[in-house]
Amino acid sequence: MRYAETGYNLEIDLSRGNIERVETDPKLTELHLGGLGTNAKVLWDRVAPETEPFSPDNLLIFSAGLLCGTPAPGANRTIVTTYSPQTLLMGYSMMGGFWAPELKHAGYDKVIIRGKSPNLVYLSINNDKVEIRDASHFHGKGAGETADLIRQELKEPRAQVAAIGLAGENRVYFASIEHGRSSASRQGIGAVMGDKGIKAIAVRGTKDINIARPAEFIKLCNEVLKYIQHRQNNPVPGVMPILAVLGSPQEMKLVDEEWHTQNFMWGNARERKKDYWNKEIEEKWKETQENVRKRLISCYNCPVQCAATISVPGLSTYMMKCFSKLTYTMAAFSDLDFGFRIAQRATEYGVDGYSTPQVMAFAIELYEAGILTDQNMPGMPSDNEGRFYWLLDRIVRREGIGDVLANGTYWAARQIGKGAEAYAHNTIKKHEQLPLKLGMLNPIYFLMYSTGEKINITQIEGQFPQAPFPAKEEREEFVKDWIQVPDEKFKKYFLDWEPRGERSMPYYPTVEMCCEIVDWMERMHYIDDALGMCAGLSSFPLKPPYHIHNYPAFISSATGIDMDEAGLTQVTKRNRTLLRAVNVRRGLRRADEKPPEDHWKKRFPELEAKLLDEYYKFKGWDNQGIPTKKSLRELGMDYVSEDFEQRGIIKNEQGEEESQGHQDRC
Ligand code: SF4
């Protein structure tokens, strides 16, 4: 019997119209757990690195994490993986909500899609009955509207539906997959779904999921629920409200936006408005938010309620959470009311709430700089809000200049030329990032941003505070109940961290400490993404209920796999290295590993080079960020080094000496 997982994947070949239920290898679960880990293995094994994102040979994998559907609170993430049209690297984007648990209850861990359908279709998965159904009548429909229509058509009101809107159908590089209660937005996952000709996947499942040692598992779940309650009632003192509790930033509850509006950038990540916030705006925004916010909602099996249903008069209801509340407002130099209105249209179109506003603000900047002209923008309104709607409509339809902008700022700038590249300045690995510009280089986040395979600065934050606390007493108080640290030394690093002086950024934490801190924070993300756990209850907040000390017991009691902290660390190291290997095979090298140029005003090139040198060494990678033969062998991944050798990425028997050679050349 298989525990926690179902032991079956659904394999769909759209070119042939073929559907197969395939038993999976339990050994892979021991090596990679599930979710992102096994997705990376499937991609490594089955998609040649030369494959274009829009090739029928590219796979689109929807995976439930290993613990999804079990009673573990917050285990509900779907991890969608493919080659991204925007970064050209392995893209993975996660959505919460209810889709992944439903898939597990239907009897599957993953849906692996290959080929392309000649006509628009949708998949209907209802336990053992799986169909590829015609979706031509949904062409051009909004993502939420499509989900409603499919539930009606199937007469299955409880089906969980993940759908694309017009943007995905038209292969907009920042198209999202929407699921009503969440979305997989980053890296153009929705464009690949559209390219394959799938409008939606509807899932309904009623089967049980087996747990190896139920009594032990439920006890652990209850402890987590108790801790969530405790943390929500006792916010961490001394940090911003969004970091003090659990979940994703509680933007649907918070109304005080002084910090965001005065510290984040407006427009295309260019301009700060230091005196924006005042009493009048606070009251107006509070009223706006309270008028449109109908209900706070949670994902499957979670009490935290990070999201809300938003209902703007005259528009259909949609879900919002997190910082997308402000991305459109601030990009358009507008008002919160505008942000809520345009986000409804954008959600139906199915576009990423971080990239899209920046792409539009980028277009307006180019227009104002004379790089784009009236000829490129015929009929564009003169007011900012009108311009944003005008641009959004053209981007999702790929009409006129919208066809160029639909490729995102990096690619659009290169197509437009005439100096447009200078305006596409807020990307990492060709992907737009949160418009945040700071003063002093933060060495921890320099490494996280530069090297993170998630390529998304809003989803890689971690359990080590982002800045030192001013007073020693505050730090001492903070470490008292800091049970999540994997090692006591992290408490000392934090206690000694000062806002000014010798032990301050950028030289403290030291390079060695930064490597260890980043490794810890990454480890937690890789565990979450394999288990399908919400980062908001684990890797993201400062003092979460899940951590390296209780995760092994969760995994063991759920799956029956013998797991301890060392074993779990080894699995995450393997998954981390495999993702790196997939991207190395796609051409990723050290030169690609950098944050947006002006993310920090004060930069330290020598220190940054040293940080990368030492971090690569710490990870067992060479000076180009390529895993060495030795480290691959330790992880049981000789198959990767053999492949690297065949492709000339590392050379023959002397792989490691060759890697050393890279260091000298750098
Ligand atoms: S913490 Fe928030 S985002 Fe995470 S599962 Fe719960 S409701 Fe969803």
XYZ file of C-alpha atoms and ligand atoms in Angstrom:
674
model
C 0.000 0.000 0.000
C 1.168 3.560 -0.733
C 0.839 6.118 2.039
C 0.251 9.878 1.715
C 0.741 9.617 -2.047
C -1.625 7.782 -4.366
C 1.172 6.099 -6.303
C -0.360 6.995 -9.675
C 0.143 9.753 -12.221
C -2.148 10.671 -15.060
C -0.296 10.865 -18.364
C -2.106 12.821 -21.051
C -0.837 12.967 -24.624
C -2.796 15.722 -26.321
C -1.382 15.098 -29.787
C -2.703 11.544 -29.759
C -5.666 12.072 -27.461
C -4.243 9.384 -25.194
C -4.920 9.065 -21.436
C -3.007 6.672 -19.186
C -2.966 5.986 -15.465
C 0.626 5.096 -14.645
C 1.939 3.620 -11.413
C 4.948 5.503 -10.057
C 8.170 4.196 -8.564
C 8.091 4.405 -4.724
C 11.895 4.726 -4.734
C 11.523 8.151 -6.308
C 9.421 9.242 -3.333
C 12.229 8.240 -0.980
C 14.755 10.140 -3.067
C 12.739 13.279 -3.899
C 9.552 13.136 -1.766
C 7.101 14.510 -4.341
C 5.806 17.815 -5.741
C 8.673 19.907 -7.055
C 11.276 17.206 -6.383
C 9.680 14.534 -8.569
C 8.594 17.168 -11.120
C 12.257 18.073 -11.613
C 13.127 14.394 -12.050
C 10.414 13.939 -14.682
C 11.605 17.017 -16.544
C 15.242 15.883 -16.346
C 14.438 12.372 -17.571
C 11.944 13.161 -20.272
C 12.458 16.601 -21.767
C 15.628 17.209 -23.737
C 17.313 20.471 -22.757
C 17.108 21.751 -26.347
C 13.300 21.637 -26.203
C 11.591 24.964 -26.826
C 8.932 25.974 -24.278
C 6.279 25.946 -27.011
C 7.335 22.594 -28.430
C 4.897 19.671 -28.174
C 7.774 17.846 -26.444
C 7.770 20.264 -23.516
C 5.852 18.832 -20.569
C 3.389 20.690 -18.406
C 3.221 19.002 -15.023
C 0.573 19.670 -12.404
C 1.678 18.033 -9.184
C 0.099 17.768 -5.783
C 2.685 17.861 -3.016
C 3.316 14.718 -0.999
C 1.185 15.781 1.996
C -1.658 17.386 0.012
C -5.014 15.931 0.884
C -3.786 14.613 4.236
C -4.974 16.383 7.408
C -1.693 18.364 7.627
C -2.875 21.988 7.923
C -1.892 24.093 4.911
C -0.769 21.192 2.701
C -2.596 22.264 -0.430
C -0.083 23.474 -3.013
C -0.181 22.498 -6.655
C 3.278 22.782 -8.183
C 3.086 23.491 -11.905
C 6.322 22.868 -13.759
C 7.462 23.348 -17.339
C 10.099 25.178 -19.371
C 9.251 28.861 -19.116
C 8.845 30.917 -22.307
C 10.070 33.974 -20.455
C 13.210 32.751 -18.663
C 13.745 29.718 -20.958
C 14.698 27.882 -17.760
C 12.695 25.444 -15.685
C 9.713 27.413 -14.486
C 7.645 26.395 -11.504
C 4.800 28.227 -10.000
C 2.604 27.201 -7.131
C -1.016 27.692 -6.293
C -2.868 27.099 -3.069
C -6.611 26.713 -2.865
C -8.240 23.320 -3.279
C -7.062 21.846 -6.569
C -4.173 19.648 -5.360
C -6.083 17.945 -2.491
C -8.937 17.247 -4.928
C -6.488 15.623 -7.361
C -5.190 13.367 -4.599
C -8.729 12.384 -3.671
C -9.351 11.573 -7.336
C -6.468 9.104 -7.072
C -3.511 10.877 -8.705
C -0.320 12.625 -7.578
C 0.427 14.366 -10.877
C -1.085 15.191 -14.223
C 1.675 15.113 -16.833
C 0.695 16.675 -20.124
C 2.616 16.347 -23.376
C 1.884 17.101 -27.024
C -0.566 19.690 -28.270
C -4.245 19.553 -29.014
C -5.293 20.848 -32.448
C -8.468 22.330 -30.895
C -9.109 24.015 -27.578
C -9.972 21.327 -25.010
C -10.362 20.862 -21.291
C -9.609 17.888 -19.098
C -12.255 16.467 -16.844
C -10.959 14.209 -14.076
C -13.641 12.597 -11.951
C -12.055 9.778 -9.960
C -11.410 7.030 -12.555
C -13.284 8.785 -15.338
C -10.895 11.024 -17.250
C -11.873 12.780 -20.474
C -10.438 15.244 -22.950
C -13.445 17.409 -23.798
C -14.078 20.059 -26.409
C -13.607 23.615 -25.111
C -14.088 25.546 -28.345
C -17.212 27.191 -26.857
C -15.028 28.602 -24.036
C -12.600 30.296 -26.394
C -11.893 33.850 -25.217
C -13.788 33.428 -21.957
C -12.408 34.615 -18.651
C -10.704 32.157 -16.314
C -13.326 32.448 -13.565
C -16.210 32.438 -16.033
C -14.785 29.297 -17.665
C -14.592 27.533 -14.309
C -18.256 28.324 -13.585
C -19.358 27.170 -17.043
C -17.411 23.925 -16.779
C -18.948 23.103 -13.397
C -22.379 23.664 -14.949
C -21.558 21.626 -18.057
C -20.268 18.722 -15.981
C -23.092 19.118 -13.453
C -20.392 18.923 -10.832
C -20.633 21.997 -8.597
C -17.826 20.701 -6.372
C -15.264 20.281 -9.147
C -12.069 22.265 -8.610
C -11.080 23.991 -11.828
C -7.753 25.478 -12.916
C -8.244 27.565 -16.051
C -6.511 30.073 -18.286
C -8.015 33.225 -19.710
C -7.395 34.956 -23.005
C -3.765 35.684 -22.098
C -2.913 31.996 -21.802
C -4.753 31.171 -25.018
C -2.646 33.818 -26.772
C 0.596 32.627 -25.157
C 1.315 35.862 -23.292
C 4.635 35.194 -21.572
C 3.267 36.231 -18.185
C -0.061 34.409 -18.439
C -1.279 32.750 -15.249
C -3.368 29.704 -14.403
C -6.286 30.769 -12.226
C -8.116 28.581 -9.793
C -10.672 30.820 -8.089
C -9.049 30.510 -4.692
C -5.463 30.905 -5.901
C -3.351 31.125 -9.023
C -0.076 29.866 -10.467
C 1.071 33.150 -11.875
C 4.791 33.378 -12.351
C 7.010 32.586 -15.323
C 4.382 32.164 -18.027
C 3.062 28.772 -16.972
C -0.345 29.772 -18.409
C 1.208 30.442 -21.818
C 2.433 26.852 -22.033
C -1.033 25.611 -21.046
C -2.528 27.758 -23.836
C 0.074 26.544 -26.294
C -0.939 22.972 -25.547
C -4.540 23.929 -26.262
C -5.899 23.270 -22.770
C -8.366 25.781 -21.478
C -8.877 24.155 -18.094
C -8.501 21.088 -15.909
C -11.518 20.198 -13.778
C -11.018 17.722 -10.941
C -13.413 15.939 -8.652
C -12.272 13.205 -6.274
C -13.880 11.239 -3.491
C -11.294 8.571 -2.661
C -9.459 8.183 0.613
C -5.780 8.872 1.174
C -3.894 6.399 3.354
C -1.731 7.507 6.257
C 0.945 5.119 7.569
C 0.582 5.924 11.295
C -2.647 7.935 11.647
C -2.704 8.509 15.427
C 0.837 9.898 15.455
C 0.139 12.025 12.391
C -3.058 13.551 13.776
C -1.284 14.387 17.025
C 1.315 16.334 15.048
C -1.406 18.109 13.058
C -3.121 19.168 16.275
C 0.141 20.564 17.620
C 0.504 22.641 14.465
C -3.054 23.954 14.747
C -2.396 24.906 18.352
C 0.808 26.705 17.396
C -0.979 28.604 14.577
C -3.487 29.830 17.133
C -0.706 30.831 19.502
C 1.218 32.758 16.840
C -1.869 34.532 15.531
C -2.674 35.641 19.073
C 0.933 36.583 19.808
C 2.434 38.395 16.808
C 6.239 38.543 16.735
C 7.135 41.924 18.265
C 9.544 44.367 16.625
C 8.850 43.495 12.981
C 6.527 44.822 10.277
C 2.901 43.634 10.642
C 3.218 41.453 7.498
C 6.085 39.521 9.119
C 4.619 39.303 12.592
C 2.036 36.604 11.979
C 1.589 33.640 9.652
C 0.410 33.140 6.112
C 1.078 35.246 3.084
C 1.213 39.006 3.765
C -2.165 39.785 5.251
C -3.002 42.470 2.707
C -6.725 41.735 2.746
C -6.866 42.495 6.463
C -4.341 45.324 6.634
C -5.406 48.812 5.674
C -2.324 50.749 6.736
C -0.246 50.955 3.553
C 2.160 53.657 4.664
C 5.160 51.334 4.491
C 4.403 49.912 1.039
C 3.395 53.165 -0.612
C 6.382 55.069 0.722
C 9.056 52.389 0.379
C 8.071 50.411 -2.711
C 8.497 51.974 -6.125
C 5.742 53.496 -8.248
C 5.527 53.284 -12.050
C 7.946 50.895 -13.677
C 9.949 50.415 -10.468
C 11.458 53.902 -10.798
C 10.049 56.406 -8.408
C 9.566 56.503 -4.656
C 6.912 58.700 -3.069
C 8.263 59.337 0.384
C 5.416 61.542 1.619
C 2.520 59.833 -0.079
C 0.619 58.506 2.906
C -1.636 60.757 4.962
C -4.781 60.538 7.057
C -7.076 61.398 4.166
C -5.687 58.649 1.937
C -5.751 56.190 4.809
C -9.453 56.788 5.396
C -10.306 56.709 1.700
C -8.409 53.455 1.092
C -9.885 51.856 4.178
C -13.376 52.639 2.936
C -12.553 51.366 -0.567
C -11.178 48.100 0.770
C -14.021 47.492 3.181
C -16.591 48.178 0.464
C -15.227 45.649 -2.026
C -13.974 42.964 0.380
C -16.860 40.570 0.834
C -15.360 37.713 2.806
C -11.996 36.556 4.085
C -11.199 33.087 2.779
C -8.614 30.363 3.290
C -7.104 27.601 1.229
C -7.973 23.948 1.869
C -7.546 22.904 5.496
C -6.108 26.131 6.843
C -7.496 28.559 9.409
C -5.365 31.581 8.467
C -7.606 33.322 5.878
C -5.023 35.116 3.740
C -7.318 35.863 0.821
C -10.607 37.614 0.257
C -13.408 37.579 -2.257
C -13.564 40.965 -3.928
C -16.731 42.303 -5.446
C -16.620 45.614 -7.272
C -20.095 46.865 -8.322
C -20.808 45.863 -11.928
C -17.977 43.304 -12.083
C -17.898 39.607 -11.309
C -16.449 38.523 -7.962
C -12.833 37.418 -7.839
C -10.208 36.337 -5.306
C -7.328 38.495 -4.176
C -4.506 38.091 -1.711
C -1.093 39.470 -1.005
C 0.581 42.456 -2.619
C -1.315 42.331 -5.923
C -3.671 44.673 -4.079
C -1.173 47.471 -4.782
C 0.746 46.441 -7.899
C -1.675 47.964 -10.445
C -2.415 50.987 -8.279
C 1.225 51.894 -7.818
C 2.335 51.045 -11.363
C -0.315 53.433 -12.719
C 0.281 56.169 -10.085
C -3.365 55.741 -9.258
C -5.752 54.932 -6.491
C -6.662 51.755 -4.620
C -10.124 51.753 -6.181
C -8.501 51.515 -9.631
C -6.300 48.651 -8.399
C -9.315 46.587 -7.339
C -11.182 47.318 -10.590
C -8.419 46.504 -13.053
C -7.321 43.426 -11.075
C -10.755 41.901 -11.737
C -10.275 42.205 -15.498
C -6.670 41.019 -15.241
C -7.711 37.954 -13.218
C -10.314 36.988 -15.821
C -7.739 37.472 -18.584
C -5.357 35.350 -16.495
C -2.183 37.409 -16.135
C 0.443 37.637 -13.417
C -0.269 40.497 -11.001
C 3.429 41.324 -10.576
C 4.725 41.289 -14.152
C 1.679 42.767 -15.896
C 1.540 46.168 -14.141
C 5.254 46.595 -14.679
C 5.048 45.746 -18.361
C 2.331 48.358 -18.793
C 4.224 51.001 -16.809
C 7.297 50.162 -18.902
C 5.287 50.819 -22.100
C 4.122 54.173 -20.765
C 7.664 55.138 -19.822
C 8.820 54.265 -23.338
C 5.990 56.362 -24.760
C 6.868 59.314 -22.566
C 10.520 58.970 -23.578
C 9.550 59.027 -27.276
C 10.775 55.475 -27.864
C 7.222 54.335 -28.512
C 5.086 56.867 -30.381
C 1.462 57.529 -31.324
C 2.059 55.295 -34.303
C 2.688 52.404 -31.931
C -0.192 53.404 -29.657
C -3.039 54.489 -31.983
C -6.053 55.593 -29.984
C -4.444 55.186 -26.555
C -6.326 57.374 -24.038
C -4.453 60.235 -22.409
C -5.263 59.445 -18.780
C -3.193 56.888 -16.900
C -6.013 54.572 -15.894
C -7.404 54.575 -19.437
C -3.945 53.792 -20.770
C -3.602 50.815 -18.459
C -6.920 49.315 -19.552
C -6.030 50.023 -23.192
C -2.658 48.312 -22.858
C -4.047 45.349 -20.924
C -6.668 44.666 -23.617
C -4.039 44.786 -26.366
C -1.481 42.674 -24.523
C -3.828 39.778 -23.851
C -5.017 39.851 -27.470
C -1.482 40.350 -28.791
C -2.756 43.251 -30.880
C -0.342 45.841 -32.319
C 2.238 46.886 -29.729
C 0.499 44.474 -27.343
C 2.033 41.622 -29.322
C 5.510 42.865 -28.412
C 4.689 43.771 -24.805
C 3.132 40.336 -24.308
C 6.667 38.935 -24.217
C 7.533 40.841 -21.026
C 9.913 43.753 -20.507
C 13.147 41.871 -21.243
C 12.162 40.480 -24.634
C 9.992 43.462 -25.609
C 12.864 45.883 -24.976
C 15.093 43.901 -27.320
C 12.419 43.863 -30.008
C 11.713 47.594 -29.672
C 15.393 48.670 -29.525
C 16.161 52.444 -29.583
C 17.431 52.293 -26.011
C 14.380 50.487 -24.599
C 16.690 48.001 -22.832
C 17.540 50.628 -20.221
C 13.890 50.674 -19.171
C 13.689 46.915 -18.657
C 15.709 47.117 -15.508
C 13.819 45.199 -12.875
C 14.292 41.615 -13.948
C 16.129 38.561 -12.678
C 16.846 35.966 -15.358
C 14.520 37.884 -17.734
C 11.600 37.824 -15.272
C 10.000 40.956 -13.753
C 10.389 41.329 -9.986
C 8.647 43.189 -7.204
C 9.364 46.930 -7.633
C 11.424 47.313 -4.504
C 14.550 49.456 -4.340
C 16.611 49.654 -1.187
C 19.704 51.399 0.122
C 22.286 49.039 1.551
C 23.136 45.698 -0.038
C 21.756 42.827 2.021
C 24.253 39.980 1.507
C 21.748 37.267 2.469
C 19.176 38.452 -0.016
C 21.837 39.111 -2.629
C 22.457 35.360 -2.626
C 18.780 34.423 -2.430
C 17.868 36.648 -5.397
C 20.889 35.821 -7.518
C 20.871 32.072 -7.193
C 17.262 31.139 -6.418
C 15.783 28.768 -8.975
C 12.327 30.127 -8.089
C 13.336 33.416 -9.781
C 10.839 35.326 -7.721
C 11.891 37.601 -4.911
C 8.518 37.573 -3.191
C 8.538 33.843 -2.599
C 11.993 33.152 -1.293
C 11.947 35.019 1.958
C 12.863 32.973 4.970
C 12.977 32.381 8.674
C 16.033 34.502 9.434
C 15.013 38.164 10.013
C 15.573 40.444 7.051
C 17.224 43.156 9.112
C 18.885 43.459 12.512
C 16.827 44.572 15.494
C 18.086 47.888 16.905
C 18.357 46.944 20.588
C 20.207 43.994 22.101
C 17.310 43.389 24.509
C 14.911 43.018 21.563
C 17.224 40.466 19.976
C 17.533 38.553 23.211
C 13.772 38.487 23.497
C 13.427 37.297 19.902
C 15.724 34.292 20.268
C 14.037 33.058 23.465
C 11.311 31.049 21.730
C 13.132 30.644 18.399
C 12.646 26.894 18.208
C 12.791 26.814 14.421
C 16.573 27.316 14.095
C 18.309 24.188 12.784
C 21.359 25.005 14.904
C 21.955 27.245 17.935
C 24.700 29.132 16.052
C 22.027 31.023 14.083
C 20.872 32.634 17.324
C 24.374 33.955 17.891
C 24.573 35.298 14.320
C 21.366 37.194 14.946
C 22.265 38.412 18.451
C 25.514 39.910 17.149
C 23.925 41.563 14.124
C 23.901 45.360 14.576
C 22.222 48.083 12.506
C 25.475 50.063 12.431
C 29.176 49.571 13.010
C 31.463 46.625 12.449
C 28.783 44.010 12.731
C 26.375 45.523 10.240
C 25.507 45.006 6.584
C 26.967 44.464 4.083
C 29.925 42.744 5.820
C 27.927 41.148 8.588
C 26.606 38.468 8.588
C 29.941 37.311 7.179
C 30.144 35.533 3.852
C 30.352 32.138 5.569
C 27.359 32.929 7.779
C 25.363 34.136 4.766
C 25.979 30.810 3.001
C 24.676 28.916 6.026
C 21.647 31.172 6.480
C 20.701 31.000 2.796
C 21.160 27.241 2.834
C 18.773 26.939 5.793
C 16.146 29.204 4.224
C 16.384 27.381 0.902
C 16.159 24.015 2.594
C 12.797 24.961 4.071
C 11.457 26.123 0.706
C 12.533 22.903 -0.958
C 10.826 20.829 1.732
C 7.605 22.838 1.379
C 7.617 22.612 -2.391
C 8.043 18.841 -2.293
C 5.352 18.367 0.353
C 2.919 20.898 -1.118
C 3.013 22.895 2.081
C 2.065 26.563 2.051
C 5.239 28.604 2.534
C 3.153 30.934 4.700
C 3.150 28.272 7.395
C 6.737 27.211 7.008
C 9.564 28.726 4.975
C 8.236 32.284 4.699
C 7.391 33.651 8.190
C 9.825 34.218 11.037
C 8.407 31.751 13.536
C 6.233 29.214 11.727
C 4.558 26.030 12.971
C 6.487 23.780 10.556
C 10.260 23.597 10.794
C 13.195 21.276 10.323
C 12.657 19.643 13.727
C 9.031 18.538 13.281
C 8.944 17.923 9.522
C 10.698 14.516 9.674
C 8.021 13.165 12.039
C 5.281 14.450 9.721
C 6.861 12.737 6.742
C 7.558 9.477 8.575
C 4.139 9.116 10.121
C 2.351 10.068 6.893
C 4.378 7.981 4.442
C 6.034 5.295 6.539
C 9.398 6.389 5.128
C 12.084 6.462 7.808
C 13.072 10.105 7.942
C 15.223 12.179 10.272
C 16.666 15.687 9.985
C 19.840 14.518 8.280
C 17.884 12.407 5.799
C 15.497 15.257 5.036
C 18.403 17.645 4.552
C 19.914 15.196 2.089
C 16.650 14.926 0.113
C 16.347 18.689 -0.168
C 19.976 18.969 -1.194
C 19.273 16.407 -3.908
C 16.200 18.289 -5.117
C 18.008 21.619 -5.028
C 20.904 20.163 -7.008
C 18.600 18.524 -9.541
C 16.833 21.801 -10.273
C 20.192 23.450 -10.675
C 21.250 20.642 -13.020
C 18.124 21.043 -15.170
C 18.881 24.754 -15.517
C 22.610 24.240 -16.082
C 21.698 21.929 -18.942
C 19.530 24.789 -20.276
C 22.568 27.088 -20.217
C 22.342 28.780 -16.801
C 25.740 30.097 -15.679
C 27.221 32.514 -13.172
C 26.722 35.534 -15.457
C 22.948 35.040 -15.142
C 22.997 35.089 -11.350
C 22.391 38.682 -10.396
C 19.692 40.785 -8.796
C 18.102 43.730 -10.651
C 20.877 46.265 -11.163
C 19.403 49.009 -9.006
C 17.681 46.867 -6.386
C 20.188 48.271 -3.883
C 21.746 51.691 -4.211
C 24.941 50.708 -2.399
C 26.662 47.837 -4.173
C 29.912 46.047 -3.367
C 31.191 44.165 -6.439
C 34.104 42.480 -4.662
C 31.971 41.293 -1.781
C 29.257 40.119 -4.171
C 31.792 38.085 -6.164
C 33.058 36.548 -2.944
C 29.539 35.736 -1.818
C 28.901 33.859 -5.046
C 32.305 32.103 -4.908
C 31.763 30.872 -1.376
C 28.122 29.989 -1.807
C 28.867 27.887 -4.889
C 31.626 26.101 -2.971
C 29.326 25.587 0.007
C 26.780 23.971 -2.306
C 29.334 21.714 -3.974
C 29.167 23.636 -7.250
C 32.020 24.972 -9.330
C 32.687 28.627 -9.941
C 30.094 28.754 -12.711
C 27.416 27.351 -10.417
C 27.646 23.857 -11.952
C 27.355 20.946 -9.491
C 30.669 19.076 -9.334
C 31.072 15.411 -10.015
C 32.001 14.812 -6.377
C 28.908 16.479 -4.955
C 26.698 14.699 -7.480
C 28.187 11.354 -6.472
C 27.497 12.086 -2.787
C 23.861 12.633 -3.664
C 23.612 9.476 -5.735
C 23.318 11.522 -8.914
C 26.027 10.108 -11.133
C 23.474 10.112 -13.940
C 23.697 13.915 -13.910
C 27.491 14.022 -14.161
C 27.437 11.441 -16.949
C 24.982 13.618 -18.837
C 27.105 16.725 -18.156
C 30.143 14.897 -19.496
C 28.359 13.790 -22.650
C 27.292 17.357 -23.310
C 30.736 18.782 -22.530
C 29.417 20.770 -19.551
C 32.039 19.114 -17.382
C 34.834 17.221 -18.966
C 35.481 13.503 -18.759
C 37.183 11.872 -15.802
C 38.697 15.151 -14.608
C 35.324 16.758 -14.082
C 36.321 18.357 -10.817
C 39.700 19.605 -11.969
C 37.888 21.078 -14.935
C 35.480 22.800 -12.578
C 38.427 24.221 -10.679
C 39.639 25.604 -14.009
C 36.473 27.703 -14.265
C 37.415 29.378 -11.003
C 40.709 30.546 -12.410
C 39.076 31.996 -15.458
C 36.466 33.959 -13.523
S -1.600 30.374 5.291
Fe -2.861 31.538 3.833
S -2.008 31.102 1.788
Fe -1.276 29.547 3.258
S -2.690 27.830 3.104
Fe -3.395 29.152 4.763
S -4.873 30.557 3.808
Fe -3.690 29.631 2.145
